[in-house]
Amino acid sequence: MIEVLDGGLSTTVQDNGRYGQYHIGVPPSGAMDQFAHSVANYLVGNDEEHATLEMTYKGCEVRFEEDTVIALAGAEMAATLDGEAIPMWEAVAVDAGDELALQFATAGARTYLAVAGGIDVEPVMDSRSTYALIGIGGHEGRALEEGDVLAVGEPAANADAFVGTRVPAEDIPTYDDDDANIRIVIGLCDYRLTEESKERLTTEEWKVAADADRVGYRLTGPELEFVEREQPFGAGTDPTNVVDLGYPVGSIQIPQQPIVVMRDAVTGGGYATVATVISADRGKLSQRRTHQSVYFTNVSVDDALAAREEQEAVLADIKAAVTPS
């Protein structure tokens, strides 16, 4: 069991997502940075399906009621275990009664705490992920608060053997301020933008707005203009409107300024979606902080699929590297 002493700014239970429910309006939820979530799990002998704690901007404080193994991955957050500093991206042994405390993130926005055996909350629609907009999944469908108690699943038989294993340095993301390039595939409704605005989308600087969250990443930047037309039947009167369609996760809708649809977003609506952030870069975008820059680069679908395969290969290599022989 784990007792929450301080929930931090926003800490939720997340696994790799709730799939197959999009048609009834339920988004996947799940870890915003799937790469860091998966790596944290690998370090403690879990699979990527196990639930972790996603901590946004500031970490939580918890007390462990049993001996276990933990790992932290993602945004840089100084962490102490019973007052002693512990490393990130490394499996750490915990004794019953130990207290873990994390500070504000200094690079990146989201850190994942994995515990051997995973956070064992009741699955909803085959997922333990929190979807706070409607209050399902995770712990009571909400962010953690002081006094919450979380069960932990059965750890791998060799979980103790993972202690001290560490992710190779070359595979640890840096979340640098300057690393602002995010790859996109242009479409579905890019025909609604003027040619000049399409060029602006991929050549000018965008900034992460203060209200970027698990639902959507709102960006600020240059004005974009739409092609003039008589709005079709079924679409709203605003030039940003189209006839309702589904919103792919990662799609960029343009209600004047761009919003990137993230993992807790509504699944459809009537805003023009002009591009989609490729799956390999969505975790990177979720680690961009308020007021940081974003530059979009247009790539092909083949490039996007190759980037996904490359990221999956890196994860497979990390899993092999941290698993005791």
XYZ file of N, CA and C in Angstrom, residues 65-315:
753
model
N 4.110 1.470 2.536
C 3.808 0.613 3.676
C 4.508 -0.734 3.598
N 5.152 -1.016 2.462
C 5.835 -2.302 2.271
C 7.161 -2.067 1.555
N 8.091 -3.016 1.725
C 9.316 -2.990 0.924
C 8.931 -3.100 -0.551
N 9.624 -2.356 -1.402
C 9.310 -2.426 -2.833
C 10.468 -1.870 -3.649
N 10.282 -1.768 -4.949
C 11.257 -1.168 -5.864
C 10.514 -0.105 -6.668
N 11.132 1.079 -6.805
C 10.500 2.176 -7.539
C 11.457 2.731 -8.583
N 10.902 3.506 -9.509
C 11.732 4.232 -10.482
C 10.994 5.491 -10.904
N 11.769 6.527 -11.201
C 11.246 7.805 -11.677
C 11.800 8.058 -13.076
N 10.923 8.505 -13.994
C 11.363 8.844 -15.356
C 10.520 10.001 -15.862
N 11.107 10.801 -16.745
C 10.386 11.941 -17.312
C 11.047 13.241 -16.929
N 10.226 14.263 -16.676
C 10.753 15.586 -16.344
C 11.668 15.529 -15.123
N 12.668 16.410 -15.126
C 13.612 16.423 -14.011
C 12.945 16.992 -12.765
N 12.796 16.156 -11.746
C 12.257 16.566 -10.447
C 13.188 16.038 -9.374
N 13.737 16.920 -8.576
C 14.590 16.465 -7.474
C 13.753 15.607 -6.529
N 14.303 14.440 -6.166
C 13.549 13.493 -5.339
C 14.391 13.046 -4.154
N 13.730 12.883 -3.016
C 14.399 12.346 -1.821
C 13.593 11.182 -1.281
N 14.312 10.193 -0.754
C 13.693 9.049 -0.093
C 14.183 9.049 1.345
N 13.263 9.324 2.259
C 13.616 9.522 3.664
C 14.746 10.544 3.812
N 14.670 11.606 3.066
C 15.614 12.712 3.178
C 16.872 12.579 2.366
N 17.102 11.424 1.738
C 18.309 11.199 0.933
C 17.957 11.326 -0.546
N 18.778 12.088 -1.274
C 18.528 12.249 -2.704
C 18.627 10.915 -3.434
N 17.722 10.689 -4.373
C 17.774 9.475 -5.197
C 17.786 9.881 -6.664
N 18.377 9.036 -7.524
C 18.462 9.380 -8.954
C 17.169 9.072 -9.689
N 17.001 9.732 -10.828
C 15.946 9.358 -11.760
C 16.519 8.371 -12.782
N 15.614 7.742 -13.537
C 15.979 6.784 -14.599
C 16.784 5.608 -14.044
N 16.529 5.249 -12.788
C 17.253 4.148 -12.127
C 16.314 3.481 -11.132
N 16.402 2.161 -11.001
C 15.577 1.422 -10.035
C 16.165 1.584 -8.635
N 15.285 1.888 -7.669
C 15.712 2.196 -6.304
C 14.938 1.301 -5.330
N 15.640 0.749 -4.344
C 14.986 -0.069 -3.310
C 14.339 0.828 -2.267
N 13.154 0.421 -1.818
C 12.404 1.167 -0.807
C 12.089 0.225 0.353
N 12.276 0.714 1.578
C 11.900 -0.052 2.763
C 10.535 0.408 3.266
N 9.822 -0.496 3.912
C 8.528 -0.140 4.494
C 8.699 1.059 5.425
N 7.822 2.034 5.259
C 7.887 3.239 6.086
C 8.627 4.393 5.447
N 9.361 4.131 4.375
C 10.095 5.205 3.692
C 9.123 6.217 3.087
N 9.552 7.487 3.086
C 8.741 8.551 2.494
C 9.478 9.151 1.295
N 8.766 9.229 0.173
C 9.305 9.798 -1.067
C 8.727 11.200 -1.253
N 9.600 12.160 -1.539
C 9.143 13.533 -1.780
C 9.793 14.057 -3.046
N 9.009 14.704 -3.892
C 9.523 15.287 -5.139
C 9.230 16.775 -5.175
N 10.119 17.512 -5.840
C 10.015 18.965 -5.912
C 9.408 19.384 -7.257
N 9.485 20.672 -7.570
C 9.009 21.177 -8.848
C 9.924 20.691 -9.975
N 9.339 20.480 -11.140
C 10.125 20.093 -12.317
C 11.007 21.259 -12.751
N 12.247 20.956 -13.086
C 13.166 21.984 -13.568
C 13.412 21.883 -15.065
N 13.068 20.770 -15.668
C 13.117 20.588 -17.127
C 12.066 19.553 -17.483
N 11.201 19.891 -18.457
C 10.060 19.027 -18.733
C 8.907 19.356 -17.803
N 7.789 18.666 -18.015
C 6.568 18.985 -17.265
C 5.980 17.805 -16.506
N 6.318 16.568 -16.920
C 5.650 15.409 -16.340
C 6.645 14.310 -15.984
N 6.540 13.824 -14.750
C 7.398 12.742 -14.257
C 6.522 11.558 -13.863
N 7.057 10.359 -14.084
C 6.302 9.133 -13.804
C 6.984 8.341 -12.692
N 6.174 7.947 -11.708
C 6.629 7.088 -10.616
C 6.059 5.694 -10.853
N 6.961 4.743 -11.087
C 6.553 3.348 -11.237
C 6.913 2.589 -9.968
N 6.036 1.669 -9.578
C 6.238 0.820 -8.412
C 6.154 -0.629 -8.883
N 7.049 -1.478 -8.419
C 7.025 -2.880 -8.830
C 5.639 -3.474 -8.555
N 5.029 -4.022 -9.599
C 3.673 -4.546 -9.492
C 2.618 -3.593 -10.005
N 2.944 -2.313 -10.115
C 2.017 -1.318 -10.648
C 1.005 -0.828 -9.626
N 0.427 0.342 -9.890
C -0.633 0.887 -9.049
C -1.905 0.093 -9.344
N -2.493 -0.504 -8.310
C -3.564 -1.476 -8.516
C -4.930 -0.883 -8.173
N -5.400 0.029 -9.022
C -6.772 0.523 -8.880
C -7.677 -0.308 -9.783
N -8.990 -0.210 -9.562
C -9.942 -1.019 -10.315
C -10.005 -0.535 -11.774
N -9.806 -1.425 -12.756
C -9.909 -0.984 -14.159
C -11.331 -0.552 -14.513
N -11.426 0.444 -15.390
C -12.703 0.880 -15.963
C -12.538 0.836 -17.474
N -13.376 0.058 -18.163
C -13.244 -0.133 -19.611
C -11.831 -0.604 -19.937
N -11.349 -1.568 -19.150
C -10.063 -2.234 -19.381
C -8.857 -1.323 -19.200
N -8.995 -0.261 -18.439
C -7.848 0.617 -18.196
C -7.929 1.187 -16.786
N -6.772 1.418 -16.197
C -6.684 2.038 -14.875
C -6.454 3.556 -14.979
N -6.446 4.073 -16.191
C -6.154 5.498 -16.377
C -7.271 6.391 -15.842
N -6.864 7.516 -15.284
C -7.804 8.521 -14.794
C -8.296 9.371 -15.962
N -9.628 9.509 -16.074
C -10.221 10.465 -17.015
C -11.034 11.427 -16.165
N -10.359 12.477 -15.733
C -10.934 13.352 -14.709
C -12.120 14.171 -15.215
N -12.219 14.396 -16.544
C -13.321 15.217 -17.056
C -14.682 14.631 -16.693
N -14.784 13.312 -16.677
C -16.062 12.697 -16.298
C -15.906 11.833 -15.048
N -14.711 11.850 -14.446
C -14.526 11.198 -13.149
C -14.538 9.691 -13.174
N -13.854 9.090 -14.147
C -13.758 7.624 -14.165
C -12.290 7.214 -14.131
N -12.061 5.959 -13.717
C -10.725 5.393 -13.713
C -9.852 5.969 -12.611
N -8.629 5.452 -12.543
C -7.680 5.930 -11.547
C -8.216 5.780 -10.146
N -7.857 6.712 -9.266
C -8.360 6.699 -7.891
C -9.549 7.652 -7.803
N -10.726 7.108 -7.768
C -11.981 7.868 -7.663
C -12.130 8.883 -8.799
N -11.483 8.601 -9.943
C -11.650 9.443 -11.126
C -11.086 10.840 -10.997
N -10.106 11.038 -10.134
C -9.596 12.406 -9.879
C -8.107 12.372 -9.568
N -7.551 13.611 -9.443
C -6.164 13.734 -8.999
C -6.052 13.323 -7.533
N -4.859 12.862 -7.166
C -4.646 12.358 -5.800
C -4.628 13.502 -4.789
N -5.065 13.186 -3.568
C -5.105 14.149 -2.474
C -4.505 13.519 -1.223
N -4.136 14.373 -0.288
C -3.631 13.897 0.997
C -4.618 12.916 1.624
N -4.086 11.802 2.106
C -4.917 10.805 2.771
C -5.367 9.670 1.874
N -5.218 9.817 0.545
C -5.560 8.710 -0.352
C -4.614 7.531 -0.097
N -5.139 6.341 -0.261
C -4.332 5.124 -0.103
C -4.460 4.305 -1.379
N -3.338 3.885 -1.929
C -3.312 3.147 -3.194
C -2.766 1.744 -2.972
N -3.434 0.756 -3.532
C -2.915 -0.613 -3.496
C -1.860 -0.788 -4.583
N -0.993 -1.761 -4.366
C 0.066 -2.076 -5.334
C -0.108 -3.526 -5.761
N 0.088 -3.809 -7.037
C -0.067 -5.161 -7.560
C 1.090 -6.074 -7.178
N 0.989 -7.304 -7.635
C 2.010 -8.313 -7.346
C 3.254 -8.033 -8.195
N 4.403 -7.821 -7.562
C 5.615 -7.528 -8.347
C 6.142 -8.768 -9.051
N 7.005 -8.539 -10.028
C 7.690 -9.662 -10.673
C 8.530 -10.398 -9.640
N 8.681 -11.698 -9.847
C 9.398 -12.526 -8.878
C 10.831 -12.046 -8.672
N 11.410 -11.465 -9.706
C 12.798 -11.008 -9.625
C 12.903 -9.487 -9.475
N 11.872 -8.842 -8.951
C 11.857 -7.374 -8.893
C 13.080 -6.821 -8.155
N 13.503 -7.491 -7.085
C 14.651 -6.983 -6.327
C 15.920 -6.940 -7.175
N 15.996 -7.810 -8.176
C 17.201 -7.862 -9.011
C 17.339 -6.623 -9.902
N 16.248 -5.855 -10.041
C 16.298 -4.653 -10.872
C 16.966 -3.476 -10.156
N 17.082 -3.543 -8.819
C 17.632 -2.418 -8.047
C 19.029 -2.056 -8.558
N 19.224 -0.771 -8.858
C 20.522 -0.302 -9.344
C 20.644 -0.289 -10.844
N 19.697 -0.942 -11.554
C 19.767 -0.877 -13.014
C 19.396 0.530 -13.467
N 20.009 0.982 -14.550
C 19.857 2.370 -14.980
C 19.745 2.432 -16.502
N 18.948 3.373 -16.983
C 18.794 3.560 -18.426
C 20.101 4.107 -18.999
N 20.579 3.553 -20.130
C 21.792 4.094 -20.756
C 21.668 5.599 -20.983
N 22.748 6.329 -20.700
C 22.708 7.795 -20.754
C 22.240 8.318 -22.099
N 22.640 7.636 -23.183
C 22.282 8.132 -24.517
C 20.791 8.005 -24.814
N 20.060 7.233 -23.992
C 18.624 7.044 -24.225
C 17.756 7.907 -23.310
N 18.371 8.747 -22.479
C 17.607 9.595 -21.561
C 17.306 10.929 -22.249
N 16.014 11.273 -22.422
C 15.673 12.571 -23.044
C 16.166 13.725 -22.171
N 16.438 14.866 -22.827
C 16.960 16.010 -22.081
C 15.916 17.092 -21.832
N 14.848 17.142 -22.620
C 13.789 18.174 -22.488
C 14.390 19.576 -22.542
N 15.376 19.765 -23.402
C 16.017 21.079 -23.525
C 15.027 22.134 -24.008
N 15.209 23.371 -23.522
C 14.393 24.484 -23.998
C 14.516 24.642 -25.507
N 15.715 24.396 -26.034
C 15.967 24.632 -27.452
C 15.452 23.518 -28.361
N 15.107 22.375 -27.783
C 14.650 21.248 -28.592
C 13.148 21.374 -28.814
N 12.756 22.298 -29.706
C 11.347 22.688 -29.838
C 10.689 22.154 -31.100
N 11.390 21.312 -31.849
C 10.842 20.831 -33.116
C 9.842 19.693 -32.897
N 8.627 19.866 -33.374
C 7.569 18.860 -33.278
C 7.099 18.540 -34.696
N 7.124 17.248 -35.053
C 6.766 16.838 -36.403
C 5.248 16.626 -36.550
N 4.712 17.070 -37.682
C 3.280 16.945 -37.944
C 3.067 16.400 -39.349
N 1.866 15.827 -39.561
C 1.403 15.457 -40.899
C 0.243 16.382 -41.227
N 0.346 17.123 -42.323
C -0.701 18.062 -42.715
C -1.959 17.302 -43.172
N -3.143 17.763 -42.794
C -4.444 17.194 -43.127
C -5.303 17.244 -41.879
N -6.422 16.928 -41.824
C -7.489 16.549 -42.694
C -8.120 17.766 -43.397
N -8.184 18.885 -42.672
C -8.909 20.053 -43.187
C -7.959 21.190 -43.538
N -6.748 20.860 -43.960
C -5.797 21.917 -44.296
C -6.274 22.760 -45.472
N -7.219 22.215 -46.266
C -7.768 22.988 -47.387
C -8.463 24.256 -46.918
N -8.799 24.345 -45.647
C -9.480 25.525 -45.129
C -8.509 26.690 -44.908
N -7.217 26.425 -44.776
C -6.251 27.505 -44.565
C -5.776 28.062 -45.905
N -5.491 29.351 -45.919
C -4.853 29.922 -47.108
C -3.441 29.356 -47.230
N -2.882 29.434 -48.429
C -1.520 28.918 -48.639
C -0.527 29.649 -47.734
N -0.734 30.955 -47.548
C 0.170 31.722 -46.675
C 0.079 31.223 -45.232
N -1.130 30.908 -44.782
C -1.294 30.451 -43.394
C -0.730 29.046 -43.202
N -0.874 28.188 -44.219
C -0.263 26.854 -44.113
C 1.250 26.978 -43.965
N 1.818 27.921 -44.695
C 3.265 28.118 -44.580
C 3.620 28.662 -43.196
N 2.792 29.590 -42.685
C 3.057 30.139 -41.349
C 3.028 29.048 -40.276
N 2.112 28.088 -40.444
C 1.974 27.034 -39.435
C 3.289 26.310 -39.208
N 4.064 26.126 -40.296
C 5.283 25.322 -40.193
C 6.572 26.148 -40.273
N 6.462 27.450 -40.292
C 7.690 28.253 -40.371
C 7.843 29.250 -39.223
N 6.760 29.512 -38.494
C 6.848 30.528 -37.456
C 6.790 29.904 -36.060
N 7.176 30.692 -35.081
C 7.261 30.208 -33.693
C 5.886 30.210 -33.031
N 5.606 29.136 -32.272
C 4.410 29.039 -31.433
C 4.849 28.913 -29.984
N 4.019 29.414 -29.088
C 4.320 29.333 -27.658
C 3.233 28.528 -26.948
N 3.650 27.696 -25.989
C 2.685 26.952 -25.173
C 1.973 27.930 -24.249
N 0.638 27.941 -24.312
C -0.150 28.856 -23.489
C -0.290 28.317 -22.063
N -0.777 29.157 -21.168
C -0.890 28.773 -19.757
C -1.931 27.680 -19.542
N -2.918 27.583 -20.434
C -3.978 26.596 -20.238
C -3.751 25.323 -21.064
N -2.512 24.935 -21.249
C -2.190 23.647 -21.866
C -2.282 22.554 -20.808
N -3.035 21.496 -21.110
C -3.217 20.435 -20.115
C -3.459 19.098 -20.807
N -3.996 18.129 -20.078
C -4.199 16.794 -20.622
C -5.277 16.780 -21.712
N -6.142 17.766 -21.741
C -7.196 17.829 -22.755
C -6.649 18.403 -24.057
N -5.938 19.509 -23.962
C -5.416 20.133 -25.164
C -4.255 21.053 -24.853
N -3.337 21.163 -25.812
C -2.224 22.097 -25.689
C -2.550 23.310 -26.546
N -2.947 24.397 -25.886
C -3.272 25.634 -26.599
C -1.968 26.373 -26.881
N -1.828 26.847 -28.110
C -0.627 27.548 -28.542
C -0.982 28.968 -28.953
N -0.042 29.869 -28.798
C -0.235 31.234 -29.279
C 0.845 31.552 -30.302
N 0.479 32.386 -31.284
C 1.438 32.732 -32.333
C 0.786 33.618 -33.372
N 1.255 33.533 -34.596
C 0.738 34.407 -35.655
C -0.721 34.098 -35.986
N -1.405 35.079 -36.514
C -2.788 34.878 -36.949
C -2.806 33.992 -38.200
N -3.776 33.107 -38.252
C -3.962 32.260 -39.427
C -5.272 32.643 -40.109
N -5.259 32.622 -41.439
C -6.442 33.032 -42.192
C -7.029 31.833 -42.938
N -8.366 31.874 -43.059
C -9.078 30.770 -43.712
C -9.540 31.184 -45.104
N -9.661 30.210 -45.963
C -10.173 30.451 -47.315
C -11.633 30.874 -47.210
N -11.986 31.959 -47.880
C -13.373 32.414 -47.841
C -14.258 31.420 -48.602
N -15.437 31.189 -48.048
C -16.388 30.291 -48.709
C -17.766 30.484 -48.091
N -18.787 29.974 -48.772
C -20.115 29.882 -48.173
C -20.132 28.607 -47.343
N -20.405 28.744 -46.043
C -20.324 27.574 -45.168
C -21.334 26.507 -45.594
N -20.928 25.238 -45.633
C -21.840 24.160 -46.056
C -22.906 23.874 -44.994
N -23.971 23.227 -45.419
C -25.029 22.826 -44.492
C -24.431 21.907 -43.419
N -24.722 22.206 -42.169
C -24.229 21.378 -41.069
C -23.025 21.955 -40.366
N -22.364 22.925 -41.015
C -21.205 23.563 -40.379
C -21.658 24.862 -39.711
N -20.925 25.292 -38.699
C -21.221 26.560 -38.054
C -20.914 27.726 -38.968
N -21.275 28.914 -38.535
C -21.105 30.103 -39.375
C -19.687 30.652 -39.347
N -18.904 30.302 -38.325
C -17.530 30.806 -38.230
C -16.660 30.115 -39.285
N -15.746 30.842 -39.919
C -14.897 30.197 -40.950
C -14.017 29.074 -40.402
N -13.840 29.005 -39.078
C -13.046 27.915 -38.490
C -13.853 26.625 -38.383
N -15.167 26.700 -38.681
C -16.041 25.532 -38.512
C -16.114 24.701 -39.785
N -16.243 23.391 -39.585
C -16.541 22.455 -40.669
C -17.696 21.576 -40.182
N -18.208 20.751 -41.064
C -19.195 19.762 -40.637
C -18.504 18.815 -39.654
N -19.189 18.476 -38.564
C -18.574 17.695 -37.479
C -17.806 16.480 -38.002
N -16.660 16.257 -37.377
C -15.833 15.099 -37.717
C -15.135 14.611 -36.451
N -14.499 13.424 -36.533
C -13.743 12.906 -35.402
C -12.407 13.617 -35.290
N -11.942 13.790 -34.034
C -10.641 14.418 -33.797
C -9.611 13.327 -33.478
N -8.669 13.061 -34.351
C -7.594 12.139 -33.957
C -6.788 12.724 -32.795
N -6.315 11.860 -31.883
C -5.417 12.337 -30.827
C -4.176 12.929 -31.493
N -3.799 14.100 -31.065
C -2.664 14.786 -31.665
C -3.053 15.748 -32.764
N -4.326 15.737 -33.175
C -4.732 16.645 -34.256
C -4.720 18.095 -33.779
N -4.507 18.994 -34.730
C -4.401 20.425 -34.428
C -5.632 21.111 -34.991
N -6.484 21.576 -34.112
C -7.650 22.332 -34.546
C -7.341 23.817 -34.413
N -8.083 24.621 -35.199
C -7.732 26.043 -35.285
C -8.942 26.918 -34.960
N -9.342 27.007 -33.704
C -10.352 28.010 -33.356
C -9.655 29.360 -33.185
N -9.185 29.918 -34.316
C -8.331 31.115 -34.402
C -6.869 30.771 -34.095
N -6.567 30.308 -32.896
C -5.203 29.890 -32.545
C -5.198 28.368 -32.350
N -4.070 27.713 -32.617
C -4.062 26.243 -32.602
C -4.257 25.647 -31.198
N -4.959 24.522 -31.168
C -5.032 23.667 -29.983
C -4.690 22.257 -30.440
N -3.666 21.653 -29.817
C -3.335 20.267 -30.122
C -4.169 19.376 -29.205
N -4.955 18.501 -29.807
C -5.836 17.605 -29.055
C -4.986 16.550 -28.348
N -5.100 16.486 -27.017
C -4.290 15.547 -26.246
C -5.150 14.373 -25.756
N -4.635 13.578 -24.823
C -5.203 12.257 -24.552
C -6.534 12.269 -23.804
N -6.923 13.396 -23.201
C -8.216 13.472 -22.506
C -9.231 14.314 -23.278
N -8.976 14.579 -24.543
C -9.828 15.511 -25.294
C -11.145 14.872 -25.713
N -12.105 15.713 -26.051
C -13.337 15.219 -26.675
C -12.963 14.565 -28.000
N -13.798 13.649 -28.470
C -13.404 12.813 -29.606
C -13.863 13.357 -30.955
N -14.650 14.417 -30.970
C -15.076 14.978 -32.239
C -15.738 16.321 -32.049
N -15.986 17.010 -33.177
C -16.611 18.316 -33.117
C -16.512 19.007 -34.462
N -16.714 20.314 -34.465
C -16.834 21.033 -35.727
C -15.745 22.031 -36.022
N -14.591 21.937 -35.347
C -13.465 22.805 -35.700
C -12.597 22.135 -36.767
N -12.073 22.942 -37.656
C -11.186 22.432 -38.693
C -9.894 21.920 -38.063
N -9.533 20.679 -38.351
C -8.270 20.104 -37.885
C -7.325 20.054 -39.081
N -6.244 20.798 -39.016
C -5.428 21.035 -40.206
C -4.154 20.192 -40.260
N -3.838 19.490 -39.176
C -2.627 18.668 -39.136
C -2.706 17.793 -37.895
N -1.780 16.823 -37.786
C -1.732 15.943 -36.616
C -0.283 15.753 -36.187
N -0.020 15.936 -34.889
C 1.306 15.670 -34.341
C 1.556 14.169 -34.401
N 2.689 13.753 -34.931
C 2.948 12.321 -35.083
C 3.081 11.674 -33.703
N 2.735 10.390 -33.634
C 2.673 9.717 -32.332
C 4.016 9.744 -31.617
N 5.129 9.654 -32.358
C 6.451 9.618 -31.729
C 6.805 10.925 -31.031
N 6.127 12.037 -31.393
C 6.461 13.348 -30.818
C 5.436 13.863 -29.813
N 4.370 13.093 -29.558
C 3.338 13.606 -28.639
C 3.843 13.651 -27.202
N 4.635 12.672 -26.811
C 5.212 12.717 -25.467
C 6.137 13.905 -25.307
N 6.925 14.164 -26.345
C 7.833 15.324 -26.313
C 7.048 16.621 -26.176
N 5.927 16.735 -26.923
C 5.104 17.939 -26.802
C 4.547 18.064 -25.388
N 4.137 16.928 -24.796
C 3.543 16.983 -23.451
C 4.549 17.412 -22.392
N 5.840 17.356 -22.732
C 6.875 17.808 -21.790
C 7.242 19.280 -22.002
N 6.650 19.933 -23.021
C 6.897 21.368 -23.216
C 6.121 22.138 -22.155
N 6.753 23.143 -21.591
C 6.178 23.890 -20.486
C 5.567 25.202 -20.967
N 4.717 25.761 -20.122
C 4.091 27.041 -20.438
C 5.143 28.066 -20.855
N 4.870 28.762 -21.951
C 5.704 29.817 -22.543
C 6.897 29.263 -23.324
N 7.101 27.954 -23.347
C 8.175 27.414 -24.185
C 7.742 27.427 -25.657
N 8.733 27.432 -26.532
C 8.477 27.499 -27.970
C 8.188 26.121 -28.554
N 7.436 26.138 -29.646
C 7.185 24.949 -30.453
C 7.308 25.360 -31.916
N 8.029 24.570 -32.694
C 8.109 24.762 -34.147
C 7.624 23.479 -34.812
N 6.652 23.618 -35.709
C 6.115 22.453 -36.403
C 6.894 22.195 -37.683
N 7.188 20.911 -37.936
C 7.819 20.482 -39.176
C 6.912 19.479 -39.871
N 6.583 19.741 -41.126
C 5.712 18.843 -41.873
C 6.501 17.635 -42.377
N 5.978 16.435 -42.091
C 6.604 15.199 -42.583
C 5.530 14.361 -43.258
N 5.956 13.321 -43.961
C 5.011 12.437 -44.634
C 4.513 11.365 -43.661
N 3.454 10.674 -44.077
C 2.949 9.554 -43.264
C 4.034 8.490 -43.126
N 4.773 8.225 -44.201
C 5.853 7.231 -44.129
C 6.912 7.655 -43.113
N 7.242 8.951 -43.087
C 8.208 9.441 -42.093
C 7.672 9.244 -40.673
N 6.359 9.507 -40.496
C 5.747 9.353 -39.173
C 5.794 7.900 -38.713
N 5.501 6.985 -39.642
C 5.530 5.558 -39.286
C 6.957 5.112 -38.971
N 7.921 5.635 -39.723
C 9.327 5.284 -39.459
C 9.763 5.806 -38.095
N 9.313 7.023 -37.731
C 9.670 7.577 -36.419
C 9.077 6.738 -35.305
N 7.846 6.255 -35.507
C 7.229 5.391 -34.485
C 8.024 4.100 -34.332
N 8.406 3.499 -35.463
C 9.183 2.253 -35.398
C 10.523 2.489 -34.702
N 11.136 3.626 -34.988
C 12.421 3.946 -34.352
C 12.257 4.090 -32.844
N 11.195 4.775 -32.409
C 10.974 4.929 -30.975
C 10.685 3.582 -30.311
N 9.907 2.743 -30.987
C 9.617 1.410 -30.436
C 10.897 0.588 -30.312
N 11.814 0.758 -31.265
C 13.092 0.036 -31.202
C 13.931 0.516 -30.023
N 13.924 1.826 -29.774
C 14.660 2.367 -28.620
C 14.088 1.809 -27.320
N 12.757 1.773 -27.211
C 12.134 1.227 -26.001
C 12.493 -0.247 -25.811
